[in-house]
Amino acid sequence: MMDNTQIQLPDRPGSRLQIARAFFGPEFPEDEVGALQQYLTFYNEELGLLRKGISEDSWQIQCLAAQSYEDIFYIVEILRDNAESQRPELRRRLSLGFPSSSDVGLNHSINLAIRLWLMINIQEPEFQGLRHEATSIRWDDESTLLAFIESLFPYSRWQMTAQSSRLGPNFTAAFMQD
């Protein structure tokens, strides 16, 4: 049995800033880390769900390739740099950094990285009930990461006309109320 405590949010100074910069860009300002408190709560909850299940043998954490939050950063970097790749190609690239991991472990780690980075509830079917009342989706091996994400956010078919883009005649400061 593998007890993986490193993957939890560390209390080291600067770790929250490191997470913010890994997920939201290297220019993330240090003084804005406090604004991420709700996100960091989600981050911790998501990591806590890795240890949920009927028995320890059924926990997601048992077969993860990622062993630390730095590993998650590495996976996010690979995903970001190769968004036009299909899942098998991403697994191949990741296997260079995690040579002893199985495809299942790489898939679970990819799913975790996407959940933490993009907050998209991507899960394997056996774990979809862990986050109650949340719709769980699955990414197949045929579509690229970019195509998969774009399919989740379809484009609007509504075409805005010049008339529909205008505000109504009563939309003035005189009609505003507290």
Coordinates of N, CA, C and O in Angstrom, one line a residue:
M1 N 0.8 -1.2 0.0 CA 0.0 0.0 0.0 C 0.9 1.2 0.0 O 1.8 1.3 0.7
M2 N 0.5 2.2 -0.8 CA 1.3 3.4 -0.9 C 0.6 4.6 -0.3 O -0.5 4.9 -0.6
D3 N 1.1 5.2 0.8 CA 0.6 6.3 1.4 C 1.3 7.5 0.9 O 2.5 7.8 1.2
N4 N 0.6 8.3 0.1 CA 1.3 9.4 -0.7 C 0.9 10.7 -0.1 O 0.0 11.3 -0.5
T5 N 1.7 11.2 0.9 CA 1.3 12.4 1.6 C 1.9 13.6 0.9 O 1.5 14.7 1.2
Q6 N 2.9 13.4 0.1 CA 3.5 14.6 -0.6 C 2.6 15.3 -1.6 O 2.8 16.4 -1.9
I7 N 1.5 14.6 -2.0 CA 0.7 15.2 -3.0 C -0.3 16.3 -2.4 O -0.9 17.0 -3.1
Q8 N -0.4 16.3 -1.1 CA -1.2 17.3 -0.4 C -0.6 18.7 -0.5 O 0.6 18.8 -0.7
L9 N -1.4 19.7 -0.4 CA -1.0 21.1 -0.4 C 0.0 21.3 0.7 O -0.4 21.2 1.9
P10 N 1.2 21.6 0.5 CA 2.2 21.8 1.5 C 2.1 23.1 2.2 O 1.5 24.1 1.6
D11 N 2.5 23.2 3.4 CA 2.5 24.5 4.1 C 3.8 25.2 4.1 O 4.0 26.1 4.8
R12 N 4.7 24.8 3.1 CA 5.9 25.5 3.0 C 5.7 26.9 2.5 O 4.8 27.2 1.7
P13 N 6.5 27.9 2.9 CA 6.3 29.3 2.4 C 6.5 29.3 0.9 O 7.4 28.7 0.3
G14 N 5.6 30.0 0.3 CA 5.7 30.1 -1.2 C 5.0 29.0 -2.0 O 4.9 29.1 -3.2
S15 N 4.5 28.0 -1.3 CA 3.9 26.9 -2.1 C 2.6 27.3 -2.8 O 2.3 26.9 -3.9
R16 N 1.8 28.1 -2.1 CA 0.6 28.6 -2.8 C 0.9 29.5 -4.0 O 0.2 29.3 -5.0
L17 N 1.9 30.3 -3.9 CA 2.3 31.1 -5.0 C 2.9 30.2 -6.2 O 2.6 30.4 -7.3
Q18 N 3.6 29.1 -5.8 CA 4.1 28.2 -6.8 C 2.9 27.5 -7.5 O 3.0 27.4 -8.7
I19 N 1.9 27.1 -6.8 CA 0.7 26.5 -7.4 C 0.1 27.5 -8.3 O -0.3 27.2 -9.5
A20 N -0.1 28.7 -7.9 CA -0.8 29.8 -8.7 C 0.0 30.0 -10.0 O -0.6 30.1 -11.0
R21 N 1.3 30.1 -9.9 CA 2.1 30.4 -11.1 C 2.1 29.2 -12.0 O 2.1 29.3 -13.2
A22 N 2.1 28.0 -11.5 CA 2.1 26.8 -12.3 C 0.8 26.6 -13.1 O 0.8 26.2 -14.3
F23 N -0.3 27.0 -12.5 CA -1.6 26.8 -13.1 C -2.1 28.0 -13.8 O -2.9 27.9 -14.8
F24 N -1.8 29.2 -13.3 CA -2.4 30.5 -13.9 C -1.4 31.4 -14.5 O -1.7 32.5 -14.9
G25 N -0.1 30.9 -14.7 CA 0.9 31.7 -15.4 C 2.0 32.2 -14.5 O 1.8 32.5 -13.3
P26 N 3.2 32.2 -15.1 CA 4.4 32.6 -14.3 C 4.4 34.0 -13.8 O 5.2 34.4 -12.9
E27 N 3.5 34.9 -14.3 CA 3.5 36.3 -13.9 C 2.5 36.5 -12.8 O 2.2 37.7 -12.5
F28 N 1.9 35.5 -12.3 CA 0.9 35.6 -11.2 C 1.5 36.4 -10.1 O 2.5 36.0 -9.5
P29 N 0.9 37.6 -9.7 CA 1.5 38.4 -8.6 C 1.4 37.8 -7.2 O 0.3 37.3 -6.9
E30 N 2.4 37.9 -6.5 CA 2.5 37.4 -5.2 C 1.4 37.9 -4.2 O 0.8 37.2 -3.4
D31 N 1.1 39.2 -4.4 CA 0.1 39.8 -3.5 C -1.3 39.4 -3.8 O -2.2 39.8 -3.1
E32 N -1.5 38.7 -4.9 CA -2.9 38.2 -5.3 C -3.2 36.8 -4.8 O -4.3 36.3 -5.1
V33 N -2.2 36.1 -4.2 CA -2.4 34.7 -3.7 C -3.6 34.6 -2.8 O -4.4 33.6 -2.8
G34 N -3.9 35.6 -2.0 CA -5.0 35.6 -1.0 C -6.3 35.5 -1.8 O -7.3 34.9 -1.2
A35 N -6.4 36.0 -3.0 CA -7.6 35.9 -3.7 C -8.0 34.5 -4.2 O -9.1 34.2 -4.6
L36 N -7.0 33.6 -4.1 CA -7.2 32.2 -4.5 C -7.7 31.3 -3.4 O -7.7 30.1 -3.5
Q37 N -8.1 31.8 -2.3 CA -8.5 31.0 -1.1 C -9.5 30.0 -1.5 O -9.4 28.8 -1.1
Q38 N -10.6 30.3 -2.2 CA -11.6 29.4 -2.6 C -11.0 28.3 -3.5 O -11.4 27.1 -3.4
Y39 N -10.2 28.7 -4.4 CA -9.6 27.7 -5.3 C -8.7 26.8 -4.5 O -8.7 25.6 -4.7
L40 N -7.9 27.3 -3.6 CA -7.0 26.4 -2.8 C -7.9 25.5 -1.9 O -7.4 24.3 -1.6
T41 N -9.0 25.9 -1.5 CA -9.9 25.0 -0.7 C -10.4 23.9 -1.7 O -10.4 22.7 -1.3
F42 N -10.8 24.2 -2.9 CA -11.1 23.2 -3.9 C -10.0 22.2 -4.1 O -10.1 21.0 -4.2
Y43 N -8.8 22.8 -4.3 CA -7.5 22.0 -4.5 C -7.4 21.0 -3.4 O -7.2 19.8 -3.6
N44 N -7.5 21.4 -2.1 CA -7.4 20.5 -1.0 C -8.5 19.5 -1.0 O -8.2 18.3 -0.7
E45 N -9.7 19.9 -1.3 CA -10.8 18.9 -1.3 C -10.6 17.9 -2.4 O -10.8 16.7 -2.1
E46 N -10.1 18.3 -3.5 CA -9.9 17.3 -4.6 C -8.8 16.4 -4.2 O -8.9 15.2 -4.5
L47 N -7.7 16.8 -3.6 CA -6.7 15.9 -3.1 C -7.2 15.0 -2.0 O -6.8 13.8 -2.0
G48 N -8.1 15.5 -1.2 CA -8.7 14.6 -0.2 C -9.6 13.5 -0.8 O -9.6 12.4 -0.2
L49 N -10.2 13.8 -1.9 CA -11.0 12.8 -2.6 C -10.2 11.6 -3.1 O -10.7 10.5 -3.4
L50 N -8.9 11.8 -3.3 CA -8.0 10.7 -3.7 C -8.0 9.6 -2.7 O -7.6 8.5 -3.1
R51 N -8.3 9.9 -1.5 CA -8.3 8.9 -0.4 C -9.7 8.5 0.0 O -10.0 8.2 1.2
K52 N -10.7 8.5 -0.9 CA -12.0 8.1 -0.6 C -12.4 6.8 -1.3 O -11.9 6.6 -2.4
G53 N -13.2 6.0 -0.7 CA -13.6 4.8 -1.3 C -13.9 3.7 -0.2 O -13.7 4.0 1.0
I54 N -14.4 2.6 -0.7 CA -14.8 1.5 0.3 C -13.6 1.0 1.1 O -13.6 0.8 2.3
S55 N -12.4 0.9 0.4 CA -11.2 0.4 1.1 C -10.0 1.1 0.5 O -10.1 1.7 -0.6
E56 N -8.9 1.1 1.2 CA -7.7 1.7 0.7 C -7.3 1.2 -0.7 O -6.7 2.0 -1.4
D57 N -7.6 0.0 -1.0 CA -7.2 -0.6 -2.3 C -8.0 0.1 -3.4 O -7.6 0.0 -4.5
S58 N -9.2 0.7 -3.1 CA -10.0 1.3 -4.1 C -9.7 2.8 -4.3 O -10.3 3.5 -5.1
W59 N -8.8 3.4 -3.5 CA -8.5 4.8 -3.5 C -7.8 5.1 -4.8 O -7.0 4.4 -5.3
Q60 N -8.1 6.3 -5.4 CA -7.5 6.8 -6.6 C -6.0 6.9 -6.4 O -5.2 6.7 -7.4
I61 N -5.6 7.3 -5.3 CA -4.2 7.6 -5.0 C -3.3 6.3 -5.1 O -2.1 6.5 -5.3
Q62 N -3.8 5.2 -5.1 CA -3.1 3.9 -5.1 C -2.3 3.7 -6.4 O -1.2 3.1 -6.4
C63 N -2.8 4.2 -7.5 CA -2.0 4.0 -8.8 C -1.6 5.3 -9.5 O -1.3 5.2 -10.7
L64 N -1.6 6.4 -8.8 CA -1.2 7.6 -9.5 C 0.2 7.6 -9.9 O 1.1 7.2 -9.1
A65 N 0.5 8.2 -11.0 CA 1.9 8.4 -11.4 C 2.5 9.6 -10.6 O 3.6 9.6 -10.2
A66 N 1.6 10.6 -10.4 CA 2.1 11.8 -9.7 C 2.2 11.5 -8.2 O 1.3 11.0 -7.6
Q67 N 3.4 11.8 -7.7 CA 3.7 11.6 -6.3 C 3.8 12.9 -5.5 O 3.9 12.8 -4.3
S68 N 3.9 14.0 -6.1 CA 4.0 15.3 -5.4 C 3.3 16.4 -6.2 O 2.9 16.1 -7.4
Y69 N 3.1 17.5 -5.6 CA 2.5 18.6 -6.4 C 3.4 19.1 -7.5 O 2.9 19.5 -8.6
E70 N 4.7 18.9 -7.4 CA 5.6 19.2 -8.5 C 5.3 18.3 -9.7 O 5.4 18.8 -10.8
D71 N 5.0 17.1 -9.4 CA 4.7 16.1 -10.5 C 3.4 16.6 -11.2 O 3.3 16.5 -12.5
I72 N 2.4 17.1 -10.5 CA 1.2 17.7 -11.1 C 1.6 18.8 -12.0 O 1.1 19.0 -13.1
F73 N 2.5 19.7 -11.5 CA 2.9 20.8 -12.3 C 3.5 20.4 -13.6 O 3.3 20.9 -14.7
Y74 N 4.3 19.3 -13.6 CA 5.0 18.8 -14.7 C 3.9 18.2 -15.7 O 4.0 18.5 -16.9
I75 N 2.9 17.5 -15.2 CA 1.9 17.0 -16.0 C 1.1 18.1 -16.7 O 0.8 18.1 -17.9
V76 N 0.8 19.2 -15.9 CA 0.1 20.3 -16.5 C 0.9 21.0 -17.6 O 0.4 21.4 -18.6
E77 N 2.2 21.1 -17.4 CA 3.1 21.7 -18.4 C 3.0 20.8 -19.7 O 2.9 21.4 -20.8
I78 N 3.1 19.5 -19.6 CA 3.0 18.6 -20.7 C 1.7 18.8 -21.4 O 1.6 18.9 -22.7
L79 N 0.6 18.9 -20.6 CA -0.7 19.0 -21.2 C -0.8 20.4 -22.0 O -1.4 20.5 -23.1
R80 N -0.4 21.4 -21.3 CA -0.4 22.8 -21.9 C 0.4 22.9 -23.2 O -0.1 23.4 -24.2
D81 N 1.6 22.3 -23.2 CA 2.4 22.4 -24.3 C 2.0 21.4 -25.5 O 2.5 21.6 -26.6
N82 N 1.2 20.5 -25.2 CA 0.8 19.5 -26.2 C -0.7 19.3 -26.3 O -1.2 18.2 -26.4
A83 N -1.4 20.4 -26.2 CA -2.9 20.4 -26.2 C -3.5 19.8 -27.5 O -4.6 19.4 -27.5
E84 N -2.7 19.8 -28.5 CA -3.2 19.3 -29.8 C -2.9 17.8 -29.9 O -3.1 17.2 -31.0
S85 N -2.5 17.2 -28.9 CA -2.2 15.7 -28.9 C -3.3 14.9 -28.3 O -4.0 15.4 -27.4
Q86 N -3.4 13.7 -28.8 CA -4.4 12.8 -28.2 C -3.8 12.2 -26.9 O -2.6 12.2 -26.7
R87 N -4.7 11.6 -26.2 CA -4.3 11.0 -24.9 C -3.2 10.0 -25.0 O -2.2 10.0 -24.1
P88 N -3.2 9.0 -25.9 CA -2.1 8.1 -26.0 C -0.7 8.8 -26.2 O 0.3 8.4 -25.6
E89 N -0.7 9.8 -27.0 CA 0.6 10.6 -27.2 C 1.0 11.3 -25.9 O 2.2 11.3 -25.5
L90 N 0.0 11.8 -25.2 CA 0.4 12.5 -23.9 C 0.9 11.4 -22.9 O 1.8 11.7 -22.2
R91 N 0.3 10.3 -22.9 CA 0.8 9.2 -22.0 C 2.2 8.8 -22.3 O 3.1 8.6 -21.5
R92 N 2.5 8.7 -23.6 CA 3.8 8.4 -24.1 C 4.8 9.5 -23.6 O 5.9 9.1 -23.1
R93 N 4.5 10.7 -23.8 CA 5.4 11.8 -23.3 C 5.6 11.7 -21.8 O 6.7 11.9 -21.3
L94 N 4.5 11.5 -21.1 CA 4.6 11.5 -19.6 C 5.3 10.2 -19.1 O 5.9 10.3 -18.1
S95 N 5.3 9.2 -19.9 CA 6.0 7.9 -19.5 C 7.5 8.2 -19.4 O 8.2 7.4 -18.7
L96 N 8.0 9.2 -20.1 CA 9.4 9.5 -20.0 C 9.8 10.0 -18.7 O 10.9 9.8 -18.1
G97 N 8.8 10.8 -18.0 CA 9.1 11.3 -16.7 C 8.6 10.4 -15.6 O 9.1 10.5 -14.5
F98 N 7.8 9.4 -15.9 CA 7.2 8.4 -15.0 C 7.4 7.0 -15.6 O 6.4 6.4 -15.9
P99 N 8.6 6.6 -15.7 CA 8.9 5.3 -16.5 C 8.3 4.1 -15.8 O 8.0 3.1 -16.5
S100 N 8.0 4.1 -14.5 CA 7.5 2.9 -13.9 C 6.0 2.9 -13.8 O 5.4 2.0 -13.2
S101 N 5.3 3.9 -14.3 CA 3.9 4.0 -14.2 C 3.2 3.3 -15.4 O 3.6 3.3 -16.5
S102 N 2.0 2.8 -15.0 CA 1.2 2.1 -16.0 C 0.3 3.2 -16.7 O 0.2 4.3 -16.3
D103 N -0.4 2.8 -17.8 CA -1.3 3.7 -18.5 C -2.4 4.1 -17.6 O -2.8 5.2 -17.7
V104 N -2.9 3.2 -16.7 CA -3.9 3.6 -15.8 C -3.4 4.6 -14.8 O -4.1 5.6 -14.6
G105 N -2.2 4.5 -14.3 CA -1.7 5.5 -13.4 C -1.5 6.8 -14.1 O -1.7 7.9 -13.5
L106 N -1.0 6.8 -15.3 CA -0.9 8.0 -16.1 C -2.2 8.6 -16.4 O -2.4 9.9 -16.3
N107 N -3.2 7.8 -16.8 CA -4.6 8.4 -17.0 C -5.1 9.0 -15.8 O -5.7 10.1 -15.8
H108 N -5.0 8.4 -14.6 CA -5.5 9.0 -13.4 C -4.8 10.3 -13.0 O -5.4 11.2 -12.6
S109 N -3.5 10.3 -13.3 CA -2.7 11.5 -13.0 C -3.1 12.6 -14.0 O -3.2 13.8 -13.6
I110 N -3.3 12.3 -15.3 CA -3.8 13.3 -16.2 C -5.1 13.8 -15.8 O -5.4 15.1 -15.8
N111 N -6.1 13.0 -15.4 CA -7.4 13.4 -14.9 C -7.3 14.3 -13.7 O -7.9 15.4 -13.7
L112 N -6.4 14.0 -12.8 CA -6.2 14.8 -11.6 C -5.7 16.2 -12.0 O -6.1 17.2 -11.5
A113 N -4.7 16.2 -12.9 CA -4.1 17.5 -13.3 C -5.1 18.3 -14.0 O -5.2 19.6 -13.7
I114 N -6.0 17.8 -14.8 CA -7.0 18.5 -15.5 C -8.0 19.1 -14.4 O -8.5 20.2 -14.5
R115 N -8.4 18.2 -13.5 CA -9.3 18.7 -12.4 C -8.7 19.9 -11.6 O -9.4 20.8 -11.4
L116 N -7.5 19.8 -11.3 CA -6.9 20.8 -10.5 C -6.6 22.1 -11.3 O -6.7 23.2 -10.8
W117 N -6.1 21.9 -12.5 CA -5.7 23.0 -13.4 C -7.0 23.7 -14.0 O -7.1 24.9 -13.9
L118 N -7.9 23.0 -14.6 CA -9.0 23.6 -15.3 C -10.3 23.4 -14.6 O -11.3 24.0 -15.1
M119 N -10.3 22.8 -13.5 CA -11.5 22.5 -12.7 C -12.6 21.9 -13.5 O -13.8 22.2 -13.3
I120 N -12.3 21.0 -14.4 CA -13.2 20.2 -15.1 C -13.2 18.8 -14.5 O -12.2 18.2 -14.3
N121 N -14.4 18.3 -14.1 CA -14.5 17.1 -13.4 C -14.4 15.9 -14.3 O -15.4 15.2 -14.6
I122 N -13.2 15.6 -14.7 CA -12.9 14.5 -15.6 C -12.5 13.3 -14.7 O -11.6 13.4 -13.8
Q123 N -13.2 12.2 -14.8 CA -13.0 11.0 -14.0 C -13.2 9.7 -14.8 O -13.9 9.7 -15.7
E124 N -12.6 8.7 -14.3 CA -12.8 7.3 -14.8 C -14.2 6.9 -14.2 O -14.5 7.4 -13.1
P125 N -14.9 6.1 -14.8 CA -16.3 5.7 -14.3 C -16.3 5.2 -12.9 O -17.2 5.5 -12.1
E126 N -15.3 4.5 -12.5 CA -15.3 3.9 -11.1 C -15.2 5.0 -10.0 O -15.4 4.7 -8.8
F127 N -14.8 6.2 -10.4 CA -14.6 7.3 -9.4 C -15.6 8.4 -9.6 O -15.5 9.4 -8.9
Q128 N -16.5 8.3 -10.5 CA -17.4 9.4 -10.8 C -18.3 9.9 -9.7 O -18.8 11.0 -9.6
G129 N -18.6 9.0 -8.7 CA -19.5 9.4 -7.6 C -18.8 10.0 -6.4 O -19.5 10.3 -5.4
L130 N -17.5 10.3 -6.5 CA -16.8 10.8 -5.3 C -17.2 12.3 -5.0 O -17.3 12.6 -3.9
R131 N -17.5 13.0 -6.0 CA -17.9 14.4 -5.8 C -19.4 14.4 -6.0 O -19.8 14.5 -7.2
H132 N -20.1 14.4 -4.9 CA -21.6 14.3 -5.0 C -22.2 15.4 -5.8 O -21.8 16.6 -5.8
E133 N -23.2 15.1 -6.6 CA -24.0 16.0 -7.4 C -23.2 16.7 -8.5 O -23.6 17.8 -9.0
A134 N -22.0 16.3 -8.8 CA -21.2 16.9 -9.8 C -21.2 15.9 -11.0 O -21.0 14.7 -10.9
T135 N -21.5 16.5 -12.2 CA -21.4 15.7 -13.4 C -20.0 15.4 -13.7 O -19.1 16.2 -13.7
S136 N -19.7 14.1 -14.0 CA -18.4 13.6 -14.3 C -18.3 13.3 -15.8 O -19.3 12.8 -16.3
I137 N -17.2 13.7 -16.4 CA -17.1 13.4 -17.8 C -15.8 12.6 -18.0 O -14.9 12.5 -17.2
R138 N -15.7 12.0 -19.2 CA -14.6 11.1 -19.5 C -14.0 11.6 -20.9 O -14.7 11.9 -21.8
W139 N -12.7 11.6 -20.9 CA -12.0 11.9 -22.1 C -11.5 10.6 -22.8 O -10.8 9.8 -22.2
D140 N -11.8 10.5 -24.0 CA -11.4 9.2 -24.8 C -10.0 9.4 -25.3 O -9.4 10.4 -25.2
D141 N -9.6 8.3 -26.0 CA -8.2 8.3 -26.6 C -8.2 8.9 -28.0 O -7.1 9.1 -28.5
E142 N -9.3 9.2 -28.6 CA -9.4 9.6 -30.0 C -9.3 11.1 -30.2 O -8.8 11.6 -31.2
S143 N -9.8 11.9 -29.2 CA -9.8 13.3 -29.4 C -8.6 14.0 -28.7 O -8.1 13.5 -27.7
T144 N -8.2 15.1 -29.2 CA -7.1 15.9 -28.6 C -7.6 16.5 -27.4 O -8.8 16.7 -27.2
L145 N -6.7 17.0 -26.5 CA -7.1 17.7 -25.3 C -7.9 19.0 -25.7 O -9.0 19.2 -25.1
L146 N -7.4 19.7 -26.7 CA -8.0 20.9 -27.1 C -9.4 20.6 -27.6 O -10.4 21.3 -27.3
A147 N -9.6 19.6 -28.5 CA -10.9 19.3 -29.1 C -11.8 18.8 -27.9 O -13.0 19.2 -28.0
F148 N -11.3 18.1 -27.0 CA -12.2 17.6 -25.9 C -12.7 18.8 -25.1 O -13.9 18.9 -24.8
I149 N -11.8 19.8 -24.7 CA -12.2 20.9 -24.0 C -13.2 21.8 -24.8 O -14.2 22.3 -24.2
E150 N -12.9 22.0 -26.0 CA -13.8 22.8 -26.9 C -15.2 22.1 -27.0 O -16.2 22.9 -27.0
S151 N -15.3 20.8 -26.9 CA -16.6 20.2 -27.0 C -17.4 20.4 -25.8 O -18.6 20.3 -25.8
L152 N -16.7 20.7 -24.7 CA -17.5 21.0 -23.4 C -18.1 22.4 -23.4 O -19.0 22.6 -22.6
F153 N -17.6 23.3 -24.2 CA -18.0 24.6 -24.3 C -18.4 25.0 -25.7 O -17.7 25.7 -26.4
P154 N -19.6 24.6 -26.2 CA -20.0 24.8 -27.5 C -20.2 26.3 -27.8 O -20.5 27.1 -26.9
Y155 N -19.9 26.6 -29.1 CA -20.1 28.0 -29.5 C -21.6 28.3 -29.6 O -22.4 27.4 -30.0
S156 N -22.0 29.5 -29.3 CA -23.4 29.9 -29.5 C -23.8 30.0 -30.9 O -23.0 30.4 -31.8
R157 N -25.0 29.6 -31.2 CA -25.5 29.7 -32.6 C -26.2 31.0 -32.8 O -26.6 31.3 -33.9
W158 N -26.4 31.8 -31.7 CA -27.1 33.0 -31.8 C -26.2 34.1 -32.4 O -25.1 34.3 -32.0
Q159 N -26.7 34.7 -33.4 CA -25.9 35.8 -34.1 C -26.5 37.1 -33.6 O -27.7 37.4 -33.8
M160 N -25.7 38.0 -33.0 CA -26.1 39.2 -32.5 C -26.2 40.2 -33.7 O -25.3 40.4 -34.4
T161 N -27.4 40.8 -33.8 CA -27.6 41.9 -34.8 C -27.3 43.2 -34.2 O -27.2 43.4 -33.0
A162 N -27.2 44.2 -35.0 CA -27.0 45.6 -34.6 C -28.1 46.0 -33.6 O -27.8 46.6 -32.6
Q163 N -29.3 45.7 -34.0 CA -30.4 46.1 -33.1 C -30.4 45.4 -31.8 O -30.7 46.0 -30.8
S164 N -30.1 44.1 -31.8 CA -30.2 43.3 -30.5 C -29.0 43.7 -29.6 O -29.1 43.4 -28.4
S165 N -28.0 44.3 -30.2 CA -26.8 44.7 -29.3 C -27.0 46.1 -28.7 O -26.3 46.4 -27.8
R166 N -28.1 46.8 -29.0 CA -28.4 48.1 -28.4 C -29.1 48.0 -27.1 O -29.9 47.1 -27.0
L167 N -28.8 48.9 -26.2 CA -29.5 48.9 -24.9 C -30.8 49.5 -25.1 O -31.0 50.4 -26.0
G168 N -31.8 49.2 -24.3 CA -33.1 49.7 -24.4 C -33.1 51.2 -24.0 O -32.2 51.7 -23.4
P169 N -34.1 52.0 -24.5 CA -34.2 53.4 -24.3 C -34.3 53.8 -22.8 O -33.9 54.9 -22.4
N170 N -34.8 52.9 -22.0 CA -34.9 53.1 -20.5 C -33.7 52.8 -19.7 O -33.6 53.0 -18.5
F171 N -32.6 52.4 -20.4 CA -31.4 52.0 -19.7 C -30.6 53.3 -19.6 O -29.7 53.6 -20.4
T172 N -30.9 54.1 -18.6 CA -30.2 55.4 -18.3 C -30.0 55.5 -16.8 O -30.6 54.8 -16.0
A173 N -29.1 56.4 -16.4 CA -28.9 56.7 -15.0 C -30.1 57.1 -14.3 O -30.3 56.8 -13.1
A174 N -31.0 57.7 -14.9 CA -32.3 58.2 -14.3 C -33.1 57.0 -13.8 O -33.9 57.2 -12.8
F175 N -33.0 55.9 -14.4 CA -33.9 54.7 -14.1 C -33.1 53.8 -13.1 O -33.7 52.7 -12.8
M176 N -31.9 54.0 -12.7 CA -31.2 53.2 -11.8 C -31.7 53.4 -10.4 O -31.9 54.5 -10.0
Q177 N -31.8 52.3 -9.7 CA -32.2 52.4 -8.2 C -31.3 51.5 -7.4 O -30.7 50.6 -7.9
D178 N -31.3 51.8 -6.1 CA -30.6 51.0 -5.2 C -31.2 49.6 -5.0 O -32.3 49.4 -4.9

